Coordinates of C-alpha atoms in Angstrom, one line a residue:
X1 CA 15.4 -33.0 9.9
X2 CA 15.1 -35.5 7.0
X3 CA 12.0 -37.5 8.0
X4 CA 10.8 -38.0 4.1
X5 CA 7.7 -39.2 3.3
X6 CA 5.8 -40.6 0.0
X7 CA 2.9 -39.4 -1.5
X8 CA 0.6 -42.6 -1.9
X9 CA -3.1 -40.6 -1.1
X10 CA -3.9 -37.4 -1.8
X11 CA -7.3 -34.9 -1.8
X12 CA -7.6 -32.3 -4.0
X13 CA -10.4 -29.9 -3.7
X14 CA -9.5 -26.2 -5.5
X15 CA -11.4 -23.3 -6.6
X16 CA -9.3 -22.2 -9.5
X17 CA -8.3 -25.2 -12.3
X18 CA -5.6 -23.2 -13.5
X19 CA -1.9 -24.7 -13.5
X20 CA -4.0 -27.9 -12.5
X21 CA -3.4 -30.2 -14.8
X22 CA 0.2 -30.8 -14.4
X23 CA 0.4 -32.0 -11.0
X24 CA -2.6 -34.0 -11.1
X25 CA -0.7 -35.6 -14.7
X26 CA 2.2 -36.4 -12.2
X27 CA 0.5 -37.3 -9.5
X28 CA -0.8 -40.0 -11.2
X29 CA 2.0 -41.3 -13.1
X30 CA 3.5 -41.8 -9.6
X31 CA 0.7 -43.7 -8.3
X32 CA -1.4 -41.9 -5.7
X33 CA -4.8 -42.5 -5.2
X34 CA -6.6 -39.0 -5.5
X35 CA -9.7 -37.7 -3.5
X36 CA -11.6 -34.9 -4.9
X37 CA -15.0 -32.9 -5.0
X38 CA -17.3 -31.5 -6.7
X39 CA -15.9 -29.2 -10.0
X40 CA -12.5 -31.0 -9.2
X41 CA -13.6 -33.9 -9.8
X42 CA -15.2 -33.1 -13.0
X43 CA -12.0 -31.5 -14.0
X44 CA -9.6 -34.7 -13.4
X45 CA -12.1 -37.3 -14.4
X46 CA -12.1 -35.2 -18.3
X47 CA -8.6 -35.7 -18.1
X48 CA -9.3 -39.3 -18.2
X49 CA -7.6 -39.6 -14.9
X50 CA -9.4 -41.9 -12.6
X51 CA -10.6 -40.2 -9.1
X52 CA -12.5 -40.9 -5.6
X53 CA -15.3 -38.7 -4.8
X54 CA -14.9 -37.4 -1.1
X55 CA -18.8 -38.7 -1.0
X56 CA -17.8 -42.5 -1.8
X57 CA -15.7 -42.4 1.2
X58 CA -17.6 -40.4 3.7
X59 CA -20.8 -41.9 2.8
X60 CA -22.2 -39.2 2.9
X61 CA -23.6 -36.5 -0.3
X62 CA -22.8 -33.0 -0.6
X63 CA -25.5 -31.0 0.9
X64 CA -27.1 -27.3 1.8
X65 CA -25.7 -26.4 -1.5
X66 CA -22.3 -27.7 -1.5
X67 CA -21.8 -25.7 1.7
X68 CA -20.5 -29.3 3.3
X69 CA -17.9 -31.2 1.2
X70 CA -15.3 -32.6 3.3
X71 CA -16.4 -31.6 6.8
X72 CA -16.2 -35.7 8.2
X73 CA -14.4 -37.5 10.6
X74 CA -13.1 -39.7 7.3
X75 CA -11.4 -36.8 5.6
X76 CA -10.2 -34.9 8.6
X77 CA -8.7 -38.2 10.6
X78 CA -7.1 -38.9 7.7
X79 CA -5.4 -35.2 7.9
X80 CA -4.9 -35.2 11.6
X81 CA -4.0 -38.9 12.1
X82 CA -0.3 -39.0 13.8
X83 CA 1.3 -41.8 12.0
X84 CA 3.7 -43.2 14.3
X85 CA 1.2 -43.2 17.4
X86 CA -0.1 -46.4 18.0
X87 CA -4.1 -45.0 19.5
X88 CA -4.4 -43.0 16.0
X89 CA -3.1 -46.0 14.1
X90 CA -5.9 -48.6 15.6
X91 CA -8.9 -46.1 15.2
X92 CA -7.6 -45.5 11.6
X93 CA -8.0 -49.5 11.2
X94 CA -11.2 -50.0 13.2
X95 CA -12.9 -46.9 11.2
X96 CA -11.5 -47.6 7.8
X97 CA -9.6 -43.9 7.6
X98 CA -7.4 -44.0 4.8
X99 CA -4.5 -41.7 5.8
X100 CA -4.0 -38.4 3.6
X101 CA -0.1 -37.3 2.9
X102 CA -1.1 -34.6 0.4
X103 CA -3.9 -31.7 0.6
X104 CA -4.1 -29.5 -2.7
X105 CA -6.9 -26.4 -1.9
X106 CA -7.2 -22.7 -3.4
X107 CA -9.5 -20.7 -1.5
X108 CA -13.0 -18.9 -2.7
X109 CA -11.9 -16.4 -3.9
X110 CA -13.3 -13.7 -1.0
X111 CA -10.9 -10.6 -1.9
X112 CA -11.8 -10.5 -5.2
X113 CA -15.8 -10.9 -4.9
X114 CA -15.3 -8.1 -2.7
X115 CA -13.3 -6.1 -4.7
X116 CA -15.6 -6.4 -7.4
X117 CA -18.4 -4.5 -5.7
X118 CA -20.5 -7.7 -5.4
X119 CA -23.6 -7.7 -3.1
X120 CA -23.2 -8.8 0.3
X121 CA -25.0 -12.2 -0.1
X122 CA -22.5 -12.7 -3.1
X123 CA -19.7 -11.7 -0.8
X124 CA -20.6 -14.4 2.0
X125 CA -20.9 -16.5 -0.3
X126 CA -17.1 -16.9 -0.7
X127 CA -16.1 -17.4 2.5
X128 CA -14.1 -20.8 2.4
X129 CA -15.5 -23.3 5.4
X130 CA -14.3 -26.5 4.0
X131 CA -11.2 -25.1 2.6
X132 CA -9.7 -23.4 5.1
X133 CA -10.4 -26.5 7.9
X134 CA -8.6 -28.8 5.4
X135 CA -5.5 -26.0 5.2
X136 CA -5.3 -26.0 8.9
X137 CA -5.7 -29.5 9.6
X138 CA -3.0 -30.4 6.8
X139 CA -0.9 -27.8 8.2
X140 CA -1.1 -28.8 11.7
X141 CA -0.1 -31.9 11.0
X142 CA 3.2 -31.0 8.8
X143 CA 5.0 -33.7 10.5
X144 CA 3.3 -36.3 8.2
X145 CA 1.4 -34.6 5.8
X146 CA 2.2 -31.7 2.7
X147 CA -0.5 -29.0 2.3
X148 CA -0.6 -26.9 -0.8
X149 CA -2.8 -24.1 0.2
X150 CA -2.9 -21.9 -2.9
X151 CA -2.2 -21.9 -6.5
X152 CA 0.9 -20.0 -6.2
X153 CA 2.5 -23.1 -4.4
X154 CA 1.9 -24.9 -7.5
X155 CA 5.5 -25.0 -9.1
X156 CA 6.8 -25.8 -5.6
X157 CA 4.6 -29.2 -5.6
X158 CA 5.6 -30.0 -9.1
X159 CA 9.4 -30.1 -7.7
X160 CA 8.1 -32.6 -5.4
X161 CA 6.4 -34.9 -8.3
X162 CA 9.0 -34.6 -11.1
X163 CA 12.3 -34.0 -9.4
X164 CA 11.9 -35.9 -5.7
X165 CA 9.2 -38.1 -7.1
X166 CA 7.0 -37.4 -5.0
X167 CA 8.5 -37.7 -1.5
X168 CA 8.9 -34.6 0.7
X169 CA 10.9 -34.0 3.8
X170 CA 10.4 -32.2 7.0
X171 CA 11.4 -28.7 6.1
X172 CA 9.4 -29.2 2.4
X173 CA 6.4 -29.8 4.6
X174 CA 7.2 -27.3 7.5
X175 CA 7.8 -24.4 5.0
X176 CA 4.3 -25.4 3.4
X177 CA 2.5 -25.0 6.8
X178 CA 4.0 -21.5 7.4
X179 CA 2.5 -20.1 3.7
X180 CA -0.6 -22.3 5.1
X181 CA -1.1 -20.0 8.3
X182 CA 0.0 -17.4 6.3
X183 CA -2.3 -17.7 3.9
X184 CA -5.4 -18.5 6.3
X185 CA -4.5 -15.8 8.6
X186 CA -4.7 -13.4 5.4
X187 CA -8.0 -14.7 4.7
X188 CA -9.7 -14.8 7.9
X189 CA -8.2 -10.5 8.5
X190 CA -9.6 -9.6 5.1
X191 CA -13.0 -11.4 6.1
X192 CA -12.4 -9.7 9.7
X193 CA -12.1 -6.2 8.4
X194 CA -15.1 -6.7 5.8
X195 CA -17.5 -7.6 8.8
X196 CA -16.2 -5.2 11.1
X197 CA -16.9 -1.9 8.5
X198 CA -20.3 -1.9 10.2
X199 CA -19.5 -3.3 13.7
X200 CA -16.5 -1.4 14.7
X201 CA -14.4 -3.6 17.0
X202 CA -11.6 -1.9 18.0
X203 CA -9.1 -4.5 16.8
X204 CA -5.9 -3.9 14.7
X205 CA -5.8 -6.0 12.1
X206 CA -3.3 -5.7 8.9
X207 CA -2.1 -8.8 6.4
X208 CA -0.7 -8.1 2.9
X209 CA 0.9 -10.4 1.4
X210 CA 3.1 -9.3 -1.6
X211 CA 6.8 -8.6 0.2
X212 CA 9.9 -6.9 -1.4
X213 CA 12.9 -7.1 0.5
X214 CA 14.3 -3.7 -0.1
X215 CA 18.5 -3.3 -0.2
X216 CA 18.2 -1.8 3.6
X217 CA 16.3 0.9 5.3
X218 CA 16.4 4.3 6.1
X219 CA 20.4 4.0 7.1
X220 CA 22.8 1.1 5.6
X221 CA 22.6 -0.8 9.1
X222 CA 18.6 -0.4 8.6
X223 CA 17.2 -3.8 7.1
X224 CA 13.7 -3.0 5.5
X225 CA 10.8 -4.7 3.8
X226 CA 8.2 -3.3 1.6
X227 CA 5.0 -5.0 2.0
X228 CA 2.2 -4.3 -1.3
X229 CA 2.5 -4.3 -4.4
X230 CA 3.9 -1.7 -6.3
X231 CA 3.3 -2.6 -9.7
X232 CA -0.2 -1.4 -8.9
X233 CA 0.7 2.0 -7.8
X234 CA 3.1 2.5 -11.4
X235 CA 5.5 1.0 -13.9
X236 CA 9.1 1.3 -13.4
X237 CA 10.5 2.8 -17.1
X238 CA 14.1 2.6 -16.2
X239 CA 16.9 2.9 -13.3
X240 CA 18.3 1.2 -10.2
X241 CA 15.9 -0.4 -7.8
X242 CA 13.6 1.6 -5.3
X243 CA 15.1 2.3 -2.0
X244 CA 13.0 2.7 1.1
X245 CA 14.3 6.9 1.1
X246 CA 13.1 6.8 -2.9
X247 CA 10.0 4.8 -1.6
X248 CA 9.1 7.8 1.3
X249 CA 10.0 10.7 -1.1
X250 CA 7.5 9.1 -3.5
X251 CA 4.4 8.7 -1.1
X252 CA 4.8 12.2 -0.4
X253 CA 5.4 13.4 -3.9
X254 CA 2.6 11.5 -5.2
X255 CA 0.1 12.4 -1.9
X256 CA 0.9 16.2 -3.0
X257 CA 0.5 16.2 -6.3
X258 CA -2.9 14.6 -6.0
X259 CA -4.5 17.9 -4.4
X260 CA -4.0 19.3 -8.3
X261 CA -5.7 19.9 -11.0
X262 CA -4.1 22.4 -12.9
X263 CA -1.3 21.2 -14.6
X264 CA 1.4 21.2 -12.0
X265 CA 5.2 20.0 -10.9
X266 CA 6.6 19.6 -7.7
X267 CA 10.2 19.2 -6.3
X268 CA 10.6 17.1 -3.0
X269 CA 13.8 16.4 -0.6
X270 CA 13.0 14.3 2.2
X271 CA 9.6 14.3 2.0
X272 CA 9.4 18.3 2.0
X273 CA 8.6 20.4 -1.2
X274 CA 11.3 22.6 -1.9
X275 CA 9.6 23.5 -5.2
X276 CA 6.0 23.8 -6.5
X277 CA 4.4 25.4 -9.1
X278 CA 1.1 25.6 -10.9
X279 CA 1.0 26.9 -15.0
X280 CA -0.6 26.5 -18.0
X281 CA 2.2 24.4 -19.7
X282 CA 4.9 21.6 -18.4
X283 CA 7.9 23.4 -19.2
X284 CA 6.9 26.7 -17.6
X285 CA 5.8 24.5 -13.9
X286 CA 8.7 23.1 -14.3
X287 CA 10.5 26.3 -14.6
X288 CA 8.8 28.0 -12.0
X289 CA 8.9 25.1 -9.2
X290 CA 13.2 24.8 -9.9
X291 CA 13.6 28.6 -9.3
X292 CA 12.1 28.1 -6.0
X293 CA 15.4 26.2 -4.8
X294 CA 17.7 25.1 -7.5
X295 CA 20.2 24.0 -5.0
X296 CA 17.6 21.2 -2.8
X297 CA 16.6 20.2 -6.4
X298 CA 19.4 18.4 -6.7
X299 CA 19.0 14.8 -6.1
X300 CA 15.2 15.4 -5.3
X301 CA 11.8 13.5 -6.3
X302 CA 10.5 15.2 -9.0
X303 CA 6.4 14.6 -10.1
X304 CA 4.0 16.2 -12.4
X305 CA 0.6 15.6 -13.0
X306 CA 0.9 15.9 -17.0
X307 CA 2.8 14.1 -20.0
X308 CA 6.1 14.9 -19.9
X309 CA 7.2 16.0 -24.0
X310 CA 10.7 16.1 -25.4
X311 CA 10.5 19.9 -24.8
X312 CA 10.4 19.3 -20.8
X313 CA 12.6 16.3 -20.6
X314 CA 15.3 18.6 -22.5
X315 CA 15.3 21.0 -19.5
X316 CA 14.8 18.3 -16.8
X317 CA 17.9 16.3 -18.3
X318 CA 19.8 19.4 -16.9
X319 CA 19.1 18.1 -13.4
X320 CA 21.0 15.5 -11.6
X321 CA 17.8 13.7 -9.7
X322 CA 16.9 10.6 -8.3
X323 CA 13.1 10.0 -9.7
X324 CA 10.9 11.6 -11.7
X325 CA 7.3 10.2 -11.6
X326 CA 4.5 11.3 -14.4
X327 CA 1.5 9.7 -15.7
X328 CA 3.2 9.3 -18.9
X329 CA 6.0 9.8 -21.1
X330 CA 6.3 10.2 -24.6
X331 CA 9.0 8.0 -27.0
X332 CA 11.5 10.7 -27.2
X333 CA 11.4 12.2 -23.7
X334 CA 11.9 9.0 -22.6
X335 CA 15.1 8.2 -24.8
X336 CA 16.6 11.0 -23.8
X337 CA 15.7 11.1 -19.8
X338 CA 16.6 7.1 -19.8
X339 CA 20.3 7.9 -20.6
X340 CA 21.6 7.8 -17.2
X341 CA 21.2 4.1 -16.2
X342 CA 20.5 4.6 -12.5
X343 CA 18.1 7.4 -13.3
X344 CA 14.2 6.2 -12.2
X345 CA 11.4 6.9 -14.3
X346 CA 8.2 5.8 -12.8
X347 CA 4.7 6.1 -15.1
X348 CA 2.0 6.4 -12.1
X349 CA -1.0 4.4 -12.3
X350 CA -5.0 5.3 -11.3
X351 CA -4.6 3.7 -8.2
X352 CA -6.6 3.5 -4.8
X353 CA -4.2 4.9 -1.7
X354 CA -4.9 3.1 1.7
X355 CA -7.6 5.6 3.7
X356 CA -6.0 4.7 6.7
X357 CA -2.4 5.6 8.4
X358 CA -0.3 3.8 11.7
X359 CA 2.5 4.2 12.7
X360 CA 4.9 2.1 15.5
X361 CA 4.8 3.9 18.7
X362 CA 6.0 2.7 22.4
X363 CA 5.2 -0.5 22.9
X364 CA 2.4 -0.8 20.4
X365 CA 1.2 1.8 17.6
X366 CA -1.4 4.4 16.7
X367 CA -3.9 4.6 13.7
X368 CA -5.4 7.6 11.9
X369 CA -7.6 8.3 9.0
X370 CA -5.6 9.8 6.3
X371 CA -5.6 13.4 6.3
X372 CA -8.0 13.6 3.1
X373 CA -9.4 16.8 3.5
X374 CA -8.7 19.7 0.9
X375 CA -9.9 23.0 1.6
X376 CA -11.8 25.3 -0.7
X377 CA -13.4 29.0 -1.5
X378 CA -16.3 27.9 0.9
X379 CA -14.2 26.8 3.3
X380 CA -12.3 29.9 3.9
X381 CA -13.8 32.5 6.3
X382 CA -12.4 36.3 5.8
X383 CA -12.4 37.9 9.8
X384 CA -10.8 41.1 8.4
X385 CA -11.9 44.2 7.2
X386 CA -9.8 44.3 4.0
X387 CA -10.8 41.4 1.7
X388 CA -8.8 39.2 -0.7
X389 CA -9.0 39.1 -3.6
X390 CA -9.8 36.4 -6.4
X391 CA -6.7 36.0 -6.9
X392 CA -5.3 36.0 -4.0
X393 CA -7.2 33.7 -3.0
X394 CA -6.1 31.2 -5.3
X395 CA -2.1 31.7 -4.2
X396 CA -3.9 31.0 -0.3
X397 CA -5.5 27.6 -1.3
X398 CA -2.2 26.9 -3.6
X399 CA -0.3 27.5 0.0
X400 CA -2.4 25.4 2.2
X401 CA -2.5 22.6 -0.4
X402 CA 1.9 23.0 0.4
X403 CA 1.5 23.8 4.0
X404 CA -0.9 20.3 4.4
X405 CA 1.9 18.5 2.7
X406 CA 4.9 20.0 5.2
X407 CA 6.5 19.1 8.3
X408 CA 5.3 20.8 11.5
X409 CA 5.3 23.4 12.4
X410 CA 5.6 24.8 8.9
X411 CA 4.7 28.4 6.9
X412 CA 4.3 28.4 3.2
X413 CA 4.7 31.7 1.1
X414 CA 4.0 31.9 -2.2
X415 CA 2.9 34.3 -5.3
X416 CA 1.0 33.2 -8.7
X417 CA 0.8 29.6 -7.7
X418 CA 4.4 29.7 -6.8
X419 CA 6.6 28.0 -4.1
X420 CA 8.9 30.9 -3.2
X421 CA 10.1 29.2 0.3
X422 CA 9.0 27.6 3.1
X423 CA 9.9 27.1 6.7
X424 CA 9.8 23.2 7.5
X425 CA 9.9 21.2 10.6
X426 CA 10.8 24.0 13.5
X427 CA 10.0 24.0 16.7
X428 CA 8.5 27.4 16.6
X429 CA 6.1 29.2 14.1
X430 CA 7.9 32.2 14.1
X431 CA 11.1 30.3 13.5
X432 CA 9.9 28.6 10.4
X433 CA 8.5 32.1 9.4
X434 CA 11.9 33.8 9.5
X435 CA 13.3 30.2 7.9
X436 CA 11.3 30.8 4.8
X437 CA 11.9 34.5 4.4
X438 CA 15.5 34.2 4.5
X439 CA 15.7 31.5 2.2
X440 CA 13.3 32.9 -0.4
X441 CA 15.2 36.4 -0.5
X442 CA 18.6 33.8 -0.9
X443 CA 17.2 32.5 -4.4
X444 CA 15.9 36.5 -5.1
X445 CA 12.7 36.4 -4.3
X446 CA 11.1 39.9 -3.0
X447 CA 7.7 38.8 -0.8
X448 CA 6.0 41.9 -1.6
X449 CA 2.9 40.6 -2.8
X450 CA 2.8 37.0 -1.9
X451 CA 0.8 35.4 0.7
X452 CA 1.7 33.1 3.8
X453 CA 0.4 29.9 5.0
X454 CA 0.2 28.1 8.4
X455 CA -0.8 24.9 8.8
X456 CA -1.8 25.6 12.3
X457 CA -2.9 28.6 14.1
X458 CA -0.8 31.7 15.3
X459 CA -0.8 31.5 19.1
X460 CA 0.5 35.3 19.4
X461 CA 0.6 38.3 16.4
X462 CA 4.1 37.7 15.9
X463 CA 4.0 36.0 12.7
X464 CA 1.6 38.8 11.1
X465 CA 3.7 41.5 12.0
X466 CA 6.8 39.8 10.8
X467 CA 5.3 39.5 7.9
X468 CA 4.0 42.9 7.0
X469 CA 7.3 44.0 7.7
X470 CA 8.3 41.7 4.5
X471 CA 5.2 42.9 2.2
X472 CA 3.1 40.3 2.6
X473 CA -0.6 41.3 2.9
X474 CA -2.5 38.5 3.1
X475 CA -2.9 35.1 5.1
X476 CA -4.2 31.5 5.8
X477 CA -3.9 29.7 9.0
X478 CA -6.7 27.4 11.0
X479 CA -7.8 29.8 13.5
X480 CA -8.8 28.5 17.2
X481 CA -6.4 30.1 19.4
X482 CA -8.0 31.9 22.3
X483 CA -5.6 35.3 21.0
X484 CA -7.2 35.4 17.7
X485 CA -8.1 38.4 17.8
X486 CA -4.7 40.0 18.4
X487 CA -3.5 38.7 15.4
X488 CA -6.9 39.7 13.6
X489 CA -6.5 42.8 15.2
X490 CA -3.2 43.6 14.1
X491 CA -3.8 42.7 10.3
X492 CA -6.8 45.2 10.5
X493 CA -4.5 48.3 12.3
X494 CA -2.1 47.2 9.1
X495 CA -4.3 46.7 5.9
X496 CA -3.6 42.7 6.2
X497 CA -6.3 40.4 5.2
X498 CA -6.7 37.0 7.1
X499 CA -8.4 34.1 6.1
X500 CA -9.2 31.4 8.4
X501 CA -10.6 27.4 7.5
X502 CA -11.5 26.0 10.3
X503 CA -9.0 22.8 9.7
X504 CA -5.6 22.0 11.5
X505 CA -2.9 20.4 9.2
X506 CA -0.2 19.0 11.5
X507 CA 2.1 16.6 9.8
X508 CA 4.6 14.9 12.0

């Protein structure tokens, strides 16, 4: 798979200069003749390198702007011509083609005009015509020609000049084509999606292209890939690397503690909360979200929405756990919580989550907005005679915020913006009910007082007269079962209120 081949002519046509200079240095210390346009050639001819403008040997100027460069027979036969077939060779001598072995292009930058908020002429704008022909073209023809589609193939070219002197082989030029595809396929999905906002073609189209090849997946015989970029999402202060189970614990940890304001912490074992509390300082939501199950706390997620002081990373320090995430630390809580080598500390970031969710399913997969929505006071309808009160209230929205977060079919209860249990993942409502009460009396908890949370509605009473039987007075679910009103009813024969919001929270 040898088949090495010298680099005598080259074109080089790039958006960004950076990194640059090098390689063209190189290239022409080895000898090859260079094509170029435009800025590039402005760049290599101040180096004092000399350079052919694309126009000398297409005849033919830049025009509608610089909108059409290198879109000619003369650049693209050179790309395309197959150099061992004897047709391509005699129309490369009748028309004068020279042939092309290396194409150097970086893209308009599209993604980042559009991240910038730029108007949608701007935006347009930076869709790459010229570039993107000459990256397919080059890569197409990988048998005899090296394409260098982005700036981040740069050091893998310079290899190529200083170390090979400038001859590749078969599998340098083959793995070049694949980032080529790679990269134009990214390019073309971003510019897809972009379009389509306002067109809405039903097409599923994903490409990122940052990968981290994580140690395996969900099970040791599981191989798994991260695909994005975490350094966006926070900074990794210390400990072992993230494991696709650390990785799902943190979306959800991370996803909850978003719905807060107040300054909160939460506990989370497999994606479930098995400890949340709301207070006015760290160390006391701390405090409050470990009573709620001391025993799943160990080896959990833990997250707060506050700085964690020397005070709380004292108390935490008591905990064996596998990652604590905060938006910042300070010096000495981070000595001390940085001890244990395998411990991770992540400092979240402001960053954007993706609005939309799929999943693999059959032979193909499903896609959902993300479940955004968080309910308040003038959301919630009362449909019983006995109201609740401010107060309670609050504990109701605190235990939808938990219930939203929850596998199905869950109930939340909870008291002063308090976790006390929670029923998660059963197959029945009224099994997840009786789940929660009995683990929130294990850890001491009486219920009298605290309020209960569905995240869907109660097809029968049962689940209000269980829990009146426990003390609990007041409730939260969806509403929209045609037997409503029995379980309305029965919270009005039993001084119950019931609050309803209109919105389902299924999490499967």
């Amino acid at each position: 798979m040898k088949n090495e081949k010298k680099i005598r002519n080259a074109l080089i046509s790039v958006y960004h200069k950076d990194k640059l200079e090098p390689i063209v240095r190189g290239l022409h210390q080895l000898g090859v003749k260079l094509f170029t346009t435009g800025g590039t050639q402005t760049f290599i001819e101040e180096l004092q390198i000399p350079v052919i403008p694309v126009e000398t040997l297409t005849d033919y100027p830049s025009i509608l702007g610089g909108r059409v460069k290198t879109l000619h027979p003369k650049i693209f036969g050179g790309i395309l011509s197959r150099r061992h077939n004897p047709s391509d060779i005699l129309e490369m001598e009748e028309y004068n083609i020279p042939e092309i072995d290396l194409v150097v292009v970086d893209l308009y930058p599209f993604e980042a005009t559009l991240a910038s908020g730029a108007e949608k002429q701007e935006v347009i704008e930076k869709i790459d015509i010229g570039g993107i022909s000459l990256i397919r073209a080059a890569a197409k023809n990988f048998d005899d020609v090296l394409i260098i589609p982005s700036l981040e193939q740069y050091s893998f070219l310079e290899e190529i000049i200083q170390n090979k002197s400038g001859v590749s082989t078969l599998q340098d030029r083959q793995t070049m084509a694949a980032h080529a595809f790679g990269i134009s396929s990214h390019y073309d999905t971003q510019i897809f999606r972009y379009l389509n906002i306002e067109v809405g073609i039903p097409s599923f189209k994903e490409s990122i292209q940052s990968a981290k090849v994580l140690r395996y997946g969900e099970n040791p015989h599981q191989q798994a890939t991260f695909f994005g970029n975490l350094d966006d999402c926070f900074t990794q202060l210390s400990g072992k690397e993230l494991s696709y189970n650390n990785l799902l614990d943190i979306d959800s940890a991370i996803n909850l503690m978003a719905e807060f304001t107040e300054p909160s912490f939460a506990i989370l074992k497999h994606n479930n909360a098995c400890g949340v509390a709301s207070r006015t300082t760290g160390t006391e939501a701390w405090n409050a979200a470990l009573e709620a199950d001391p025993v799943s706390a160990f080896g959990g997620v833990l997250i707060c929405n506050f700085e964690v002081d020397v005070a709380l990373a004292k108390e935490v320090n008591k905990l064996f756990f596998e990652v604590l995430i905060a938006p910042a630390f300070s010096m000495d809580a981070l000595e001390i919580l940085s001890q244990k080598k395998n411990r991770i500390l992540l400092q979240q970031k402001n960053f954007k989550s993706r609005p939309r969710q799929f999943r693999t399913l059959l032979n193909g997969l499903v896609e959902q907005d993300k479940d955004v929505y968080v309910e308040s006071s003038s959301d919630l309808k009362n449909v019983t005679k006995r109201q609740a009160s401010t107060l309670e209230t609050e504990d109701l929205l605190f235990a939808m915020k938990l219930a939203k977060h929850t596998k199905s079919n869950t109930i939340v209860l909870a008291r002063n913006k308090q976790l006390l249990a929670s029923g998660t993942g059963q197959t029945s409502r009224v099994d997840a009910l009786r789940q929660a009460i009995v683990k929130a009396k294990s850890f001491g908890f009486s219920l009298k007082g605290a309020v209960m949370a569905s995240d869907a509605f109660f097809p029968f009473p049962d689940c209000v007269e269980i829990a009146s039987n426990e003390g609990i007075e007041v409730v939260i679910q969806p509403g929209g079962s045609v037997k409503d009103q029995e379980s309305i009813d029965y919270c009005d024969s039993h001084n119950m209120a019931m609050l309803t919001t209109g919105i389902r929270h299924f999490r499967h």
